[in-house]
Amino acid sequence: MVTKLKEVDAVVVGLGWTGGILAKELAEAGLKVVALERGEMRTTADDYAVPNIRDELRYVVRHDLMMDTARDTLTVRNNPSQEALPMRRLGSFLPGDVVGGSGVHWSGHTWRWTDMEFKARSMYEERYGKAFIPADMSIQDWGITYAELEPYYDRFEYTAAISGKAGNIGGKLQDGGNPFEAPRARDYPLPPLTPILASVMFDKAAKNNGYHTFPRPSANASRAYTNPDGAKFGACQYCGYCQRFGCEANAKGSPHVAVIPFAMKNPNFELRTHAWATKILKDSIGKKVTGVVYTNVLTGEEFEQPAGIVLLCAYVLNNVHLMLTSGIGAPYDPASGAGVVGKNYCYQTGAGATLFFEDRHFNPFMNAGGSNYTMDDFNTNWNFDRGPHGFIGGYNIGGGFNTALPIGYRPVPQGTPQWGRAWKSATAKYYQTAMNIGASGSVMANRANYLDLDPTYKNAFGQPLMRMTFDYKDNEHKMGRHAADTVNAIAKSMNPTAMNAATARTDPWTVVPYQSTHNTGGAIMGVNPKNSALNKYLQSWDCHNLFVVGANAFAHNASYNPTGPVGALAYWTADAIKNRYIKNPGPLAPA
Amino acid sequence: MSDPKQSRPKLARRDFLKAAAVGGAAALPQAAAAQQPAAAPPAPAGYAFLNAQEAAFIEALADHMIPADALTPKGTEIGIHIYIDRALAGAWGKGDRLYMQGPWKTGVPSQGYQLPLTPAQLFRAGIDSSNASCRKTYGKTFDRLDEKQREEFLAALAAGKITFDAGPPSRVFWTALYQTVMEGMFSDPIYGGNRNKAGWRMIGFPGAIAVHRDNIEKYRDKAFPNEPVSISEMS
Amino acid sequence: MMKISALSLCLAGLIATPALAEGDAARGEKKFEECAACHSLEKDVNNVGPSLAGLFARKAGELENFRYSPAMKRSGIVWSPQTLEAFIAEPQKAVPANRMPYAGLADAGERADISAFLAKTGK
């Protein structure tokens, strides 16, 4: 039996970055907002405080803040000819499962994606001709421009306490910043983090090789900060327990620090934790949604929460899953290319080298989430001619550490025994004397990479699991070789005592080990309802009172971490709802 | 052989730590240094999951993989066997966060773990199969092998050269087994392993103390004073 | 009568705090931003750290509603401008294994400013 509750103006499914931003903004605009969060409330004082937070086994290995795959997971395969099997435990990516979502355990890398992504198809076609884009590469323009999003990037950077150095303010290049970034109205709210030794060494080597390094912009407050809404951040302590952990010093830009407390203070807002959304309801003609059905996982009771507006703000994969299980939008069919929901699922790729320096001492356990110098010479640099290399997209390269904790990080030169006295002495020696240089690469959309519902496996609510069909294509392999060559050339120029060289991956994508929680696509934005699920305001083409906010809207994946545009798009959508939709409910963009 | 703890340099920081633990007027550096206990021999621990045969296997494995030397005491003195036993007896061992619905199919390696076994069941079957394999090759179980035979067997297991008759895939067992040995060596001592923070001391990892804002510059290219602190010491 | 434990005496000596500078409460208020993400100045409002209202009238680890680290509770510190400034210079050195995630404030003048600010507002 489903208990029907009183209607509210808006219901938010998932209270992480996008849900937190929208809940706060819409409650402040006077809407009655209810947020449904399947996880539990966790706070800095009770859950992220020292010493219990400093537990690598609990948080990194056993995934204490992550989704529980015993209850819900997805099935995976590399191509449609394989039978998909369940991802039985987490590995390759780690969606969050508490109030704050993945924004609690992220490292904080915050980038501005540019028109090179938003206008990918038109820019590559214009420069290289239509034939340069492979026939099965389903990239398309996003329908939004960098100029439109710039004020919202700014808003997110100032909300989330980003430390960094501008490279381009209003068209004027700035010393020490990224010369390849798009023009910004002003600098970051906080100066860059103190660079660690490994990062300094990488910086010097990359510059000697003619590249343009800059401090990675990151939501680790380089000093104490109060954001425009009044949220207070402590200064980052470089504790080395950033990625996979909540921050004990309130120094990480996380939704439970930056935005959610302001929603919680607002009488227009109500949070229901342990509330697992199972279905979005539609009206009889399917032109509007009417609310959300959810289960209270503490009691098993089912509720219907009617709402004027539904905002899907869960993780990428869960947003798409809810669209599919609720029958909203036509499911994508890879054979015909028709349909939109599940289309253009993308991931990322990479290549990394480990360098050993017998005369150096890195103290790898001292770092911030973003304490790496980075270079974009083969990424947002449009002057880099991809023509001779035959690939689309790019990669950024960074040098340093992130979460160099000892269960997971024990670098030794290739060929070192795996146990015994020789293993012990090598592990003891190289823990302190090794560093990394890594490339993170884009993945272009492909016709054969998509999400749909699995025909066999079910979750704890009896619903079909989502099925992920994904593999790297020739484009990524070509880029991977280029990235590995660049990484190795920089690494060799540093004259390490020994080196585990970067290799381009040639094997299929696998669910283990961890790669990145940067899944994108599946309910993408665009200009045409025939090839996108959402318009440029992340509004469903099918049901105008449904907004699907997150990296699900990305038409392909760049080399950058996704949270910058995710946060900016949340503010962009909030403004569109507040300024236009509430006054005149209906489609915000012409079909 | 000398006590590895005594072979490491004494640091002022350590003395303060002891001072804080003792407190009051006794908290003088000299007094604290005099109170340095030698590593107490571990009390017999008892097992919550492993049976006698399994315990013998894990103990032999821990001592073979982590032999005593100047860096650390041997694996069982660090508590690696206890870590593994408790992990298998607890929620992780019983399949916490593991999707355990069929149908069960082998799939391809890129699809990850697909066995219908919890970690505890996998270890039980894997140890049994390993001992069966050892009996076949050497006429006795793993714990009775000499050091050279143990090395030979583990090298073959790690290289995927051992096939278990009617057991789980040997590589899947080895991957899980190896990971738990590393966890027992490097996780916080609250889980039963890394006793006396031996794993952390070995590599110079300071544990739960991690306020490094000023240390980035202060210890740039220099060793950080290594007296690791565990969760229980701050609790 | 002020009682200072052997530990805090010993530490104050080692940290080599010069004769206390006269702090400036206005500058201290600005510097207090470094503390404000975790410490409230309102009575009984504990956050990641304990409330600092009425700090200079109490002993370390004294508030009933806050769960202190054992190290802090047994530190024997009685809060005064002197002991506070010695502590925040490098908290892990002053009270090892305390739980405050703060590396410290190297500038003695800034420490005095914070003391002055807390003396003024933290009553």
GROMACS .gro file of N, CA and C in nm, chain A residues 50-52 54-55 57-58 61-64 66-70 73 76-78 82-89 194-197 200 222-223 235-239 241 359-361 363 365-366 405-407 410 418-421 423-425 427-428 431-432 456-458 465 509-511, chain B residues 64-69 71-73 83 87 92 97-108 110-114 119 151 154-155 158 174 178-179 182-183 185-187 190-191 200 202-213 215-217 219-224 231 234-235:
model
  414
   50VAL      N    1   3.832   1.360   1.359
   50VAL     CA    2   3.949   1.283   1.399
   50VAL      C    3   3.916   1.214   1.532
   51PRO      N    4   3.961   1.094   1.558
   51PRO     CA    5   4.049   1.013   1.475
   51PRO      C    6   3.977   0.913   1.385
   52ASN      N    7   3.846   0.890   1.405
   52ASN     CA    8   3.782   0.777   1.335
   52ASN      C    9   3.782   0.791   1.184
   54ARG      N   10   4.021   0.880   1.007
   54ARG     CA   11   4.151   0.845   0.947
   54ARG      C   12   4.169   0.695   0.945
   55ASP      N   13   4.084   0.630   0.869
   55ASP     CA   14   4.077   0.485   0.866
   55ASP      C   15   4.070   0.440   0.721
   57LEU      N   16   4.114   0.147   0.590
   57LEU     CA   17   4.040   0.023   0.565
   57LEU      C   18   3.891   0.051   0.552
   58ARG      N   19   3.838   0.129   0.644
   58ARG     CA   20   3.694   0.154   0.646
   58ARG      C   21   3.648   0.238   0.527
   61VAL      N   22   3.898   0.102   0.148
   61VAL     CA   23   3.888  -0.038   0.106
   61VAL      C   24   3.745  -0.089   0.118
   62ARG      N   25   3.679  -0.053   0.228
   62ARG     CA   26   3.544  -0.109   0.252
   62ARG      C   27   3.431  -0.013   0.213
   63HIS      N   28   3.465   0.104   0.160
   63HIS     CA   29   3.365   0.193   0.098
   63HIS      C   30   3.255   0.240   0.191
   64ASP      N   31   3.291   0.284   0.309
   64ASP     CA   32   3.190   0.321   0.408
   64ASP      C   33   3.095   0.431   0.362
   66MET      N   34   3.002   0.487   0.047
   66MET     CA   35   2.961   0.461  -0.091
   66MET      C   36   2.833   0.377  -0.100
   67MET      N   37   2.782   0.370  -0.221
   67MET     CA   38   2.660   0.292  -0.243
   67MET      C   39   2.681   0.145  -0.209
   68ASP      N   40   2.575   0.083  -0.162
   68ASP     CA   41   2.580  -0.055  -0.116
   68ASP      C   42   2.535  -0.146  -0.231
   69THR      N   43   2.631  -0.215  -0.289
   69THR     CA   44   2.598  -0.296  -0.407
   69THR      C   45   2.518  -0.422  -0.372
   70ALA      N   46   2.504  -0.453  -0.244
   70ALA     CA   47   2.417  -0.567  -0.210
   70ALA      C   48   2.271  -0.531  -0.238
   73THR      N   49   2.286  -0.236  -0.774
   73THR     CA   50   2.410  -0.224  -0.851
   73THR      C   51   2.372  -0.215  -0.998
   76VAL      N   52   2.726  -0.517  -1.614
   76VAL     CA   53   2.826  -0.457  -1.703
   76VAL      C   54   2.869  -0.556  -1.810
   77ARG      N   55   2.906  -0.498  -1.922
   77ARG     CA   56   2.965  -0.576  -2.032
   77ARG      C   57   3.038  -0.477  -2.122
   78ASN      N   58   3.124  -0.529  -2.209
   78ASN     CA   59   3.202  -0.441  -2.295
   78ASN      C   60   3.135  -0.415  -2.429
   82GLN      N   61   2.818  -0.954  -2.558
   82GLN     CA   62   2.840  -1.024  -2.431
   82GLN      C   63   2.713  -1.025  -2.347
   83GLU      N   64   2.708  -1.121  -2.254
   83GLU     CA   65   2.600  -1.119  -2.156
   83GLU      C   66   2.646  -1.034  -2.038
   84ALA      N   67   2.566  -0.933  -2.003
   84ALA     CA   68   2.604  -0.847  -1.890
   84ALA      C   69   2.591  -0.923  -1.759
   85LEU      N   70   2.687  -0.903  -1.669
   85LEU     CA   71   2.681  -0.965  -1.536
   85LEU      C   72   2.691  -0.856  -1.431
   86PRO      N   73   2.637  -0.884  -1.312
   86PRO     CA   74   2.633  -0.778  -1.210
   86PRO      C   75   2.772  -0.736  -1.162
   87MET      N   76   2.789  -0.608  -1.141
   87MET     CA   77   2.906  -0.557  -1.070
   87MET      C   78   2.878  -0.590  -0.923
   88ARG      N   79   2.939  -0.699  -0.875
   88ARG     CA   80   2.896  -0.754  -0.745
   88ARG      C   81   2.951  -0.675  -0.627
   89ARG      N   82   3.058  -0.604  -0.649
   89ARG     CA   83   3.103  -0.507  -0.549
   89ARG      C   84   3.163  -0.388  -0.622
  194THR      N   85   4.970   2.507  -0.128
  194THR     CA   86   5.116   2.494  -0.124
  194THR      C   87   5.156   2.369  -0.201
  195PRO      N   88   5.244   2.381  -0.300
  195PRO     CA   89   5.278   2.261  -0.377
  195PRO      C   90   5.368   2.166  -0.299
  196ILE      N   91   5.341   2.038  -0.312
  196ILE     CA   92   5.425   1.936  -0.250
  196ILE      C   93   5.548   1.912  -0.339
  197LEU      N   94   5.649   1.849  -0.283
  197LEU     CA   95   5.776   1.831  -0.355
  197LEU      C   96   5.757   1.762  -0.490
  200VAL      N   97   5.627   2.002  -0.738
  200VAL     CA   98   5.727   2.102  -0.775
  200VAL      C   99   5.824   2.042  -0.879
  222SER      N  100   4.267   2.682   0.065
  222SER     CA  101   4.409   2.706   0.096
  222SER      C  102   4.423   2.792   0.221
  223ARG      N  103   4.318   2.865   0.255
  223ARG     CA  104   4.313   2.929   0.386
  223ARG      C  105   4.166   2.937   0.429
  235ALA      N  106   4.095   2.599   0.708
  235ALA     CA  107   4.204   2.586   0.611
  235ALA      C  108   4.243   2.440   0.596
  236CYS      N  109   4.273   2.401   0.473
  236CYS     CA  110   4.316   2.263   0.446
  236CYS      C  111   4.444   2.232   0.525
  237GLN      N  112   4.447   2.114   0.586
  237GLN     CA  113   4.562   2.074   0.667
  237GLN      C  114   4.654   1.975   0.596
  238TYR      N  115   4.629   1.950   0.467
  238TYR     CA  116   4.714   1.860   0.388
  238TYR      C  117   4.727   1.724   0.457
  239CYS      N  118   4.614   1.675   0.506
  239CYS     CA  119   4.617   1.554   0.590
  239CYS      C  120   4.643   1.428   0.510
  241TYR      N  121   4.424   1.248   0.375
  241TYR     CA  122   4.304   1.163   0.378
  241TYR      C  123   4.190   1.243   0.313
  359ASP      N  124   6.743   0.950  -0.400
  359ASP     CA  125   6.796   1.058  -0.315
  359ASP      C  126   6.688   1.159  -0.276
  360ARG      N  127   6.562   1.124  -0.298
  360ARG     CA  128   6.454   1.216  -0.263
  360ARG      C  129   6.371   1.160  -0.149
  361HIS      N  130   6.297   1.251  -0.082
  361HIS     CA  131   6.211   1.207   0.028
  361HIS      C  132   6.079   1.282   0.014
  363ASN      N  133   5.754   1.218   0.148
  363ASN     CA  134   5.646   1.220   0.248
  363ASN      C  135   5.509   1.216   0.179
  365PHE      N  136   5.235   1.097   0.229
  365PHE     CA  137   5.112   1.106   0.310
  365PHE      C  138   5.073   1.250   0.339
  366MET      N  139   5.158   1.346   0.301
  366MET     CA  140   5.121   1.486   0.318
  366MET      C  141   5.073   1.539   0.185
  405LEU      N  142   4.787   0.638   0.085
  405LEU     CA  143   4.779   0.562   0.210
  405LEU      C  144   4.823   0.419   0.186
  406PRO      N  145   4.878   0.352   0.289
  406PRO     CA  146   4.963   0.236   0.262
  406PRO      C  147   4.894   0.106   0.222
  407ILE      N  148   4.764   0.088   0.249
  407ILE     CA  149   4.703  -0.036   0.200
  407ILE      C  150   4.698  -0.030   0.047
  410ARG      N  151   5.164   0.143  -0.249
  410ARG     CA  152   5.294   0.087  -0.211
  410ARG      C  153   5.377   0.068  -0.336
  418GLN      N  154   5.679  -1.000  -0.460
  418GLN     CA  155   5.553  -0.956  -0.400
  418GLN      C  156   5.547  -0.979  -0.249
  419TRP      N  157   5.642  -1.049  -0.193
  419TRP     CA  158   5.643  -1.073  -0.049
  419TRP      C  159   5.786  -1.106  -0.006
  420GLY      N  160   5.803  -1.126   0.123
  420GLY     CA  161   5.934  -1.166   0.173
  420GLY      C  162   6.024  -1.046   0.203
  421ARG      N  163   6.148  -1.075   0.237
  421ARG     CA  164   6.239  -0.970   0.283
  421ARG      C  165   6.267  -0.867   0.173
  423TRP      N  166   6.073  -0.784  -0.072
  423TRP     CA  167   5.953  -0.700  -0.086
  423TRP      C  168   5.948  -0.598   0.027
  424LYS      N  169   5.977  -0.641   0.147
  424LYS     CA  170   5.971  -0.549   0.261
  424LYS      C  171   6.069  -0.435   0.244
  425SER      N  172   6.193  -0.467   0.209
  425SER     CA  173   6.290  -0.358   0.203
  425SER      C  174   6.258  -0.264   0.087
  427THR      N  175   5.956  -0.202  -0.032
  427THR     CA  176   5.837  -0.125   0.007
  427THR      C  177   5.875  -0.013   0.103
  428ALA      N  178   5.963  -0.046   0.199
  428ALA     CA  179   6.006   0.055   0.296
  428ALA      C  180   6.081   0.169   0.226
  431TYR      N  181   5.834   0.370  -0.060
  431TYR     CA  182   5.714   0.446  -0.017
  431TYR      C  183   5.748   0.594  -0.010
  432GLN      N  184   5.869   0.621   0.037
  432GLN     CA  185   5.909   0.761   0.057
  432GLN      C  186   5.977   0.821  -0.064
  456THR      N  187   1.773  -0.956  -1.678
  456THR     CA  188   1.779  -1.070  -1.583
  456THR      C  189   1.787  -1.027  -1.437
  457TYR      N  190   1.881  -0.940  -1.404
  457TYR     CA  191   1.913  -0.915  -1.263
  457TYR      C  192   1.828  -0.802  -1.205
  458LYS      N  193   1.798  -0.816  -1.075
  458LYS     CA  194   1.709  -0.720  -1.008
  458LYS      C  195   1.776  -0.661  -0.884
  465LEU      N  196   1.806  -0.416  -1.273
  465LEU     CA  197   1.928  -0.337  -1.261
  465LEU      C  198   1.952  -0.263  -1.393
  509TRP      N  199   3.772  -0.213  -2.099
  509TRP     CA  200   3.738  -0.154  -1.969
  509TRP      C  201   3.698  -0.265  -1.873
  510THR      N  202   3.743  -0.254  -1.747
  510THR     CA  203   3.709  -0.355  -1.647
  510THR      C  204   3.646  -0.288  -1.525
  511VAL      N  205   3.567  -0.362  -1.449
  511VAL     CA  206   3.503  -0.306  -1.329
  511VAL      C  207   3.598  -0.299  -1.211
  655HIS      N  208   5.557  -1.659   0.638
  655HIS     CA  209   5.640  -1.673   0.518
  655HIS      C  210   5.644  -1.542   0.439
  656MET      N  211   5.530  -1.480   0.424
  656MET     CA  212   5.524  -1.358   0.343
  656MET      C  213   5.590  -1.240   0.414
  657ILE      N  214   5.573  -1.236   0.547
  657ILE     CA  215   5.632  -1.128   0.627
  657ILE      C  216   5.731  -1.190   0.725
  658PRO      N  217   5.850  -1.224   0.679
  658PRO     CA  218   5.949  -1.283   0.771
  658PRO      C  219   6.007  -1.176   0.864
  659ALA      N  220   6.054  -1.218   0.978
  659ALA     CA  221   6.118  -1.123   1.070
  659ALA      C  222   6.251  -1.077   1.012
  660ASP      N  223   6.278  -0.952   1.024
  660ASP     CA  224   6.409  -0.898   0.989
  660ASP      C  225   6.423  -0.765   1.063
  662LEU      N  226   6.340  -0.486   0.979
  662LEU     CA  227   6.229  -0.393   0.954
  662LEU      C  228   6.106  -0.419   1.039
  663THR      N  229   6.069  -0.547   1.052
  663THR     CA  230   5.950  -0.580   1.133
  663THR      C  231   5.965  -0.718   1.194
  664PRO      N  232   5.889  -0.744   1.299
  664PRO     CA  233   5.876  -0.883   1.344
  664PRO      C  234   5.801  -0.965   1.239
  674TYR      N  235   4.410  -1.037   1.204
  674TYR     CA  236   4.336  -0.948   1.115
  674TYR      C  237   4.249  -1.029   1.019
  678ALA      N  238   3.845  -1.036   0.999
  678ALA     CA  239   3.781  -0.987   0.876
  678ALA      C  240   3.684  -1.092   0.821
  683TRP      N  241   3.239  -0.810   0.651
  683TRP     CA  242   3.301  -0.824   0.519
  683TRP      C  243   3.307  -0.971   0.478
  688ARG      N  244   2.785  -0.581   0.152
  688ARG     CA  245   2.802  -0.499   0.031
  688ARG      C  246   2.832  -0.582  -0.094
  689LEU      N  247   2.809  -0.711  -0.086
  689LEU     CA  248   2.834  -0.797  -0.202
  689LEU      C  249   2.699  -0.836  -0.261
  690TYR      N  250   2.682  -0.813  -0.390
  690TYR     CA  251   2.556  -0.851  -0.457
  690TYR      C  252   2.555  -1.003  -0.474
  691MET      N  253   2.463  -1.071  -0.407
  691MET     CA  254   2.467  -1.217  -0.401
  691MET      C  255   2.344  -1.281  -0.463
  692GLN      N  256   2.297  -1.224  -0.573
  692GLN     CA  257   2.184  -1.288  -0.641
  692GLN      C  258   2.231  -1.349  -0.772
  693GLY      N  259   2.177  -1.467  -0.802
  693GLY     CA  260   2.207  -1.534  -0.928
  693GLY      C  261   2.125  -1.476  -1.040
  694PRO      N  262   2.131  -1.531  -1.157
  694PRO     CA  263   2.214  -1.647  -1.194
  694PRO      C  264   2.364  -1.619  -1.190
  695TRP      N  265   2.439  -1.730  -1.163
  695TRP     CA  266   2.583  -1.720  -1.148
  695TRP      C  267   2.651  -1.766  -1.277
  696LYS      N  268   2.729  -1.680  -1.333
  696LYS     CA  269   2.800  -1.714  -1.457
  696LYS      C  270   2.945  -1.669  -1.445
  697THR      N  271   3.031  -1.732  -1.520
  697THR     CA  272   3.174  -1.700  -1.511
  697THR      C  273   3.204  -1.564  -1.573
  698GLY      N  274   3.144  -1.537  -1.690
  698GLY     CA  275   3.168  -1.411  -1.757
  698GLY      C  276   3.312  -1.397  -1.806
  699VAL      N  277   3.352  -1.276  -1.829
  699VAL     CA  278   3.490  -1.248  -1.873
  699VAL      C  279   3.559  -1.169  -1.762
  701SER      N  280   3.690  -0.887  -1.732
  701SER     CA  281   3.657  -0.746  -1.714
  701SER      C  282   3.529  -0.727  -1.633
  702GLN      N  283   3.452  -0.833  -1.611
  702GLN     CA  284   3.328  -0.820  -1.533
  702GLN      C  285   3.350  -0.841  -1.384
  703GLY      N  286   3.474  -0.871  -1.344
  703GLY     CA  287   3.505  -0.875  -1.202
  703GLY      C  288   3.457  -1.002  -1.134
  704TYR      N  289   3.451  -0.994  -1.003
  704TYR     CA  290   3.419  -1.110  -0.919
  704TYR      C  291   3.279  -1.165  -0.948
  705GLN      N  292   3.269  -1.293  -0.980
  705GLN     CA  293   3.138  -1.351  -1.013
  705GLN      C  294   3.111  -1.483  -0.940
  710PRO      N  295   3.340  -1.385   0.097
  710PRO     CA  296   3.484  -1.397   0.124
  710PRO      C  297   3.516  -1.511   0.221
  742GLU      N  298   5.775  -2.127  -0.061
  742GLU     CA  299   5.804  -2.024  -0.161
  742GLU      C  300   5.764  -2.073  -0.300
  745LEU      N  301   5.375  -2.077  -0.328
  745LEU     CA  302   5.315  -1.943  -0.338
  745LEU      C  303   5.347  -1.877  -0.471
  746ALA      N  304   5.470  -1.898  -0.518
  746ALA     CA  305   5.507  -1.840  -0.648
  746ALA      C  306   5.419  -1.898  -0.757
  749ALA      N  307   5.066  -1.751  -0.716
  749ALA     CA  308   5.059  -1.610  -0.760
  749ALA      C  309   5.066  -1.600  -0.911
  765TRP      N  310   4.388  -1.621  -0.462
  765TRP     CA  311   4.518  -1.558  -0.434
  765TRP      C  312   4.504  -1.405  -0.424
  769TYR      N  313   4.608  -1.224  -0.085
  769TYR     CA  314   4.717  -1.127  -0.086
  769TYR      C  315   4.670  -0.992  -0.031
  770GLN      N  316   4.552  -0.950  -0.079
  770GLN     CA  317   4.497  -0.821  -0.034
  770GLN      C  318   4.477  -0.820   0.118
  773MET      N  319   4.800  -0.771   0.305
  773MET     CA  320   4.842  -0.631   0.303
  773MET      C  321   4.756  -0.548   0.399
  774GLU      N  322   4.627  -0.578   0.403
  774GLU     CA  323   4.539  -0.507   0.497
  774GLU      C  324   4.582  -0.533   0.641
  776MET      N  325   4.871  -0.591   0.741
  776MET     CA  326   5.000  -0.526   0.766
  776MET      C  327   4.985  -0.375   0.781
  777PHE      N  328   4.890  -0.315   0.707
  777PHE     CA  329   4.889  -0.169   0.698
  777PHE      C  330   4.761  -0.101   0.746
  778SER      N  331   4.659  -0.176   0.788
  778SER     CA  332   4.538  -0.109   0.838
  778SER      C  333   4.560  -0.066   0.982
  781ILE      N  334   4.334  -0.114   1.523
  781ILE     CA  335   4.204  -0.150   1.582
  781ILE      C  336   4.146  -0.275   1.518
  782TYR      N  337   4.193  -0.312   1.398
  782TYR     CA  338   4.139  -0.430   1.330
  782TYR      C  339   4.217  -0.558   1.362
  791TRP      N  340   5.332   0.039   0.965
  791TRP     CA  341   5.348   0.183   0.945
  791TRP      C  342   5.491   0.227   0.974
  793MET      N  343   5.752   0.052   0.939
  793MET     CA  344   5.841   0.003   0.834
  793MET      C  345   5.857   0.104   0.720
  794ILE      N  346   5.747   0.170   0.684
  794ILE     CA  347   5.754   0.259   0.569
  794ILE      C  348   5.761   0.406   0.608
  795GLY      N  349   5.748   0.437   0.737
  795GLY     CA  350   5.751   0.577   0.779
  795GLY      C  351   5.619   0.648   0.757
  796PHE      N  352   5.510   0.575   0.779
  796PHE     CA  353   5.376   0.635   0.766
  796PHE      C  354   5.327   0.675   0.905
  797PRO      N  355   5.285   0.801   0.924
  797PRO     CA  356   5.254   0.846   1.060
  797PRO      C  357   5.116   0.809   1.112
  798GLY      N  358   5.033   0.739   1.033
  798GLY     CA  359   4.905   0.693   1.085
  798GLY      C  360   4.802   0.803   1.093
  799ALA      N  361   4.730   0.805   1.205
  799ALA     CA  362   4.615   0.893   1.216
  799ALA      C  363   4.651   1.038   1.247
  800ILE      N  364   4.775   1.061   1.287
  800ILE     CA  365   4.817   1.200   1.306
  800ILE      C  366   4.846   1.258   1.170
  801ALA      N  367   4.779   1.365   1.133
  801ALA     CA  368   4.794   1.411   0.995
  801ALA      C  369   4.758   1.558   0.984
  802VAL      N  370   4.829   1.641   1.052
  802VAL     CA  371   4.808   1.785   1.042
  802VAL      C  372   4.934   1.843   0.979
  803HIS      N  373   4.936   1.843   0.846
  803HIS     CA  374   5.063   1.867   0.777
  803HIS      C  375   5.072   2.004   0.708
  804ARG      N  376   4.981   2.094   0.741
  804ARG     CA  377   4.979   2.222   0.672
  804ARG      C  378   5.117   2.290   0.670
  806ASN      N  379   5.395   2.127   0.755
  806ASN     CA  380   5.500   2.028   0.732
  806ASN      C  381   5.540   2.016   0.585
  807ILE      N  382   5.452   2.061   0.495
  807ILE     CA  383   5.484   2.053   0.351
  807ILE      C  384   5.617   2.125   0.325
  808GLU      N  385   5.631   2.242   0.383
  808GLU     CA  386   5.756   2.318   0.366
  808GLU      C  387   5.864   2.269   0.461
  810TYR      N  388   5.920   1.987   0.610
  810TYR     CA  389   5.983   1.856   0.583
  810TYR      C  390   5.996   1.830   0.434
  811ARG      N  391   6.008   1.936   0.355
  811ARG     CA  392   6.027   1.916   0.211
  811ARG      C  393   6.159   1.844   0.187
  812ASP      N  394   6.148   1.726   0.126
  812ASP     CA  395   6.266   1.644   0.095
  812ASP      C  396   6.340   1.596   0.220
  813LYS      N  397   6.268   1.592   0.334
  813LYS     CA  398   6.328   1.543   0.459
  813LYS      C  399   6.234   1.442   0.522
  814ALA      N  400   6.292   1.351   0.598
  814ALA     CA  401   6.210   1.252   0.666
  814ALA      C  402   6.124   1.318   0.773
  815PHE      N  403   5.998   1.278   0.780
  815PHE     CA  404   5.910   1.325   0.886
  815PHE      C  405   5.934   1.237   1.008
  822ILE      N  406   4.434   0.506   1.574
  822ILE     CA  407   4.303   0.560   1.614
  822ILE      C  408   4.282   0.544   1.765
  825MET      N  409   4.414   0.803   1.994
  825MET     CA  410   4.350   0.934   1.995
  825MET      C  411   4.206   0.923   2.044
  826SER      N  412   4.167   0.806   2.089
  826SER     CA  413   4.026   0.785   2.126
  826SER      C  414   4.008   0.790   2.277
   0.00000   0.00000   0.00000
